[in-house]
C-alpha cells in the first residue's frame, strides 16, 4: 500500500544515454513534484504539476522533461545524461491547500558514469 | 540569498539532552512552515507543521516568528532514534512552491 512509489530505485548508466524514472501516487492528490537531492544533501524542486498541468519549472536544463499522463502519475525523462545529473531524485505529492503535507517517494539514486 | 537557511551542524548530543535548531527564511510572503525529518538514504517525512502560535507534539516544540522570519525546533529528552537530518521547509504559494533548507544533522550519542 505504498502511497508514493518510484521506479527504479537505483539507476546506473553511461553519459549520453536517455533514461526515465516513473512515479505513481495512490493518495488522490492533485499535485505532484520532482525534486533533486545532490551530494551535499540539498533538496531542490525541479517541477510541480497540478492536475496534469505544469505549474513550476525551476531552472532545469531542457534535457529534463516531465510527463503526466494522469494526475496519479508524473514521470521524468532525461536526455543525454551528464555526470552532473548524478543525484537522488524524489517524487512527491500533496493537495493544494494551506499546510499541506508532502508525501515523498523512496527516491531514485541515479549514477551517471 | 537562499530562500531558507539552516545551520547544517552536525549536532552531536548525549541521550536525554535538549537540542534546538533554527531556520530563517527570506520571503515575507511565505505562508506555511514545516519541519521534515530525513533518515540516511531515505525520503523526507513530515515531522510537524509550524503554526503562528507555536505548537508541541510530545518532546518536540516548534515556534514561528514571522516578524524575524525565523522558525525553530526544540527536541527535549533526546533519544537515539532522533538521530537524523532535520529539514526546515517553507511554502510560498499554497500548494506550489516549497523551499527546503539544507538540513541540520543530529546524532544522539548513548
PDB file of C-alpha atoms in Angstrom, chain B residues 13-95:
ATOM      1  CA  UNK B  13      24.329  15.407  21.765  1.00  0.00           C
ATOM      2  CA  UNK B  14      24.064  12.840  24.570  1.00  0.00           C
ATOM      3  CA  UNK B  15      20.851  10.945  25.196  1.00  0.00           C
ATOM      4  CA  UNK B  16      18.467  12.957  27.313  1.00  0.00           C
ATOM      5  CA  UNK B  17      19.803  16.323  26.169  1.00  0.00           C
ATOM      6  CA  UNK B  18      17.704  19.174  24.843  1.00  0.00           C
ATOM      7  CA  UNK B  19      18.677  20.475  21.427  1.00  0.00           C
ATOM      8  CA  UNK B  20      17.353  23.371  19.356  1.00  0.00           C
ATOM      9  CA  UNK B  21      17.543  24.010  15.626  1.00  0.00           C
ATOM     10  CA  UNK B  22      16.918  27.326  13.951  1.00  0.00           C
ATOM     11  CA  UNK B  23      15.980  28.307  10.449  1.00  0.00           C
ATOM     12  CA  UNK B  24      15.477  31.634   8.678  1.00  0.00           C
ATOM     13  CA  UNK B  25      13.521  32.310   5.514  1.00  0.00           C
ATOM     14  CA  UNK B  26      13.809  35.222   3.113  1.00  0.00           C
ATOM     15  CA  UNK B  27      10.351  35.588   1.578  1.00  0.00           C
ATOM     16  CA  UNK B  28       7.938  37.502   3.784  1.00  0.00           C
ATOM     17  CA  UNK B  29       5.046  36.155   1.675  1.00  0.00           C
ATOM     18  CA  UNK B  30       5.727  32.631   2.939  1.00  0.00           C
ATOM     19  CA  UNK B  31       2.527  31.009   4.098  1.00  0.00           C
ATOM     20  CA  UNK B  32       3.153  27.585   5.603  1.00  0.00           C
ATOM     21  CA  UNK B  33       6.060  26.209   7.562  1.00  0.00           C
ATOM     22  CA  UNK B  34       7.189  22.706   8.367  1.00  0.00           C
ATOM     23  CA  UNK B  35       9.899  20.556   9.852  1.00  0.00           C
ATOM     24  CA  UNK B  36      10.667  17.362   7.956  1.00  0.00           C
ATOM     25  CA  UNK B  37      12.926  14.558   9.085  1.00  0.00           C
ATOM     26  CA  UNK B  38      15.170  12.607   6.735  1.00  0.00           C
ATOM     27  CA  UNK B  39      16.949   9.430   7.782  1.00  0.00           C
ATOM     28  CA  UNK B  40      20.081   8.324   5.978  1.00  0.00           C
ATOM     29  CA  UNK B  41      19.308   7.144   2.438  1.00  0.00           C
ATOM     30  CA  UNK B  42      15.571   7.577   2.981  1.00  0.00           C
ATOM     31  CA  UNK B  43      12.948  10.038   1.824  1.00  0.00           C
ATOM     32  CA  UNK B  44      11.968  13.110   3.862  1.00  0.00           C
ATOM     33  CA  UNK B  45       8.906  12.699   6.086  1.00  0.00           C
ATOM     34  CA  UNK B  46       6.833  15.326   7.823  1.00  0.00           C
ATOM     35  CA  UNK B  47       7.771  15.736  11.463  1.00  0.00           C
ATOM     36  CA  UNK B  48       5.442  18.615  12.261  1.00  0.00           C
ATOM     37  CA  UNK B  49       3.895  21.743  10.849  1.00  0.00           C
ATOM     38  CA  UNK B  50       4.778  25.070  12.460  1.00  0.00           C
ATOM     39  CA  UNK B  51       1.899  27.352  13.356  1.00  0.00           C
ATOM     40  CA  UNK B  52       1.987  31.027  14.266  1.00  0.00           C
ATOM     41  CA  UNK B  53       1.059  30.347  17.868  1.00  0.00           C
ATOM     42  CA  UNK B  54       3.721  27.682  18.250  1.00  0.00           C
ATOM     43  CA  UNK B  55       2.880  24.033  18.680  1.00  0.00           C
ATOM     44  CA  UNK B  56       4.053  20.991  20.552  1.00  0.00           C
ATOM     45  CA  UNK B  57       3.987  17.294  19.788  1.00  0.00           C
ATOM     46  CA  UNK B  58       5.347  15.208  22.635  1.00  0.00           C
ATOM     47  CA  UNK B  59       9.036  16.007  23.029  1.00  0.00           C
ATOM     48  CA  UNK B  60       9.032  18.316  20.010  1.00  0.00           C
ATOM     49  CA  UNK B  61       8.153  22.017  20.086  1.00  0.00           C
ATOM     50  CA  UNK B  62       8.058  24.240  17.014  1.00  0.00           C
ATOM     51  CA  UNK B  63       7.953  28.022  17.019  1.00  0.00           C
ATOM     52  CA  UNK B  64       7.410  30.607  14.296  1.00  0.00           C
ATOM     53  CA  UNK B  65       8.400  34.254  14.445  1.00  0.00           C
ATOM     54  CA  UNK B  66       7.008  35.985  11.368  1.00  0.00           C
ATOM     55  CA  UNK B  67       8.476  39.364  12.252  1.00  0.00           C
ATOM     56  CA  UNK B  68      12.003  37.948  12.301  1.00  0.00           C
ATOM     57  CA  UNK B  69      11.251  35.329   9.605  1.00  0.00           C
ATOM     58  CA  UNK B  70      12.564  32.629  11.873  1.00  0.00           C
ATOM     59  CA  UNK B  71      11.474  29.064  12.698  1.00  0.00           C
ATOM     60  CA  UNK B  72      12.763  26.848  15.469  1.00  0.00           C
ATOM     61  CA  UNK B  73      12.520  23.231  16.560  1.00  0.00           C
ATOM     62  CA  UNK B  74      13.221  22.126  20.121  1.00  0.00           C
ATOM     63  CA  UNK B  75      13.740  18.467  20.970  1.00  0.00           C
ATOM     64  CA  UNK B  76      13.633  17.551  24.639  1.00  0.00           C
ATOM     65  CA  UNK B  77      14.939  14.344  26.222  1.00  0.00           C
ATOM     66  CA  UNK B  78      16.740  13.264  23.036  1.00  0.00           C
ATOM     67  CA  UNK B  79      16.536   9.599  22.077  1.00  0.00           C
ATOM     68  CA  UNK B  80      18.964   7.606  19.944  1.00  0.00           C
ATOM     69  CA  UNK B  81      16.157   7.275  17.397  1.00  0.00           C
ATOM     70  CA  UNK B  82      16.078  11.073  16.960  1.00  0.00           C
ATOM     71  CA  UNK B  83      19.361  10.839  15.016  1.00  0.00           C
ATOM     72  CA  UNK B  84      18.543  12.129  11.531  1.00  0.00           C
ATOM     73  CA  UNK B  85      18.684  15.234   9.370  1.00  0.00           C
ATOM     74  CA  UNK B  86      16.025  17.842  10.134  1.00  0.00           C
ATOM     75  CA  UNK B  87      14.818  19.914   7.195  1.00  0.00           C
ATOM     76  CA  UNK B  88      13.170  23.298   7.530  1.00  0.00           C
ATOM     77  CA  UNK B  89      10.554  23.775   4.792  1.00  0.00           C
ATOM     78  CA  UNK B  90       8.706  26.892   3.715  1.00  0.00           C
ATOM     79  CA  UNK B  91       5.722  27.076   1.348  1.00  0.00           C
ATOM     80  CA  UNK B  92       5.457  30.387  -0.516  1.00  0.00           C
ATOM     81  CA  UNK B  93       2.407  29.894  -2.747  1.00  0.00           C
ATOM     82  CA  UNK B  94      -0.051  27.433  -1.280  1.00  0.00           C
ATOM     83  CA  UNK B  95       0.476  24.057  -2.840  1.00  0.00           C
TER      84      UNK B  95
END
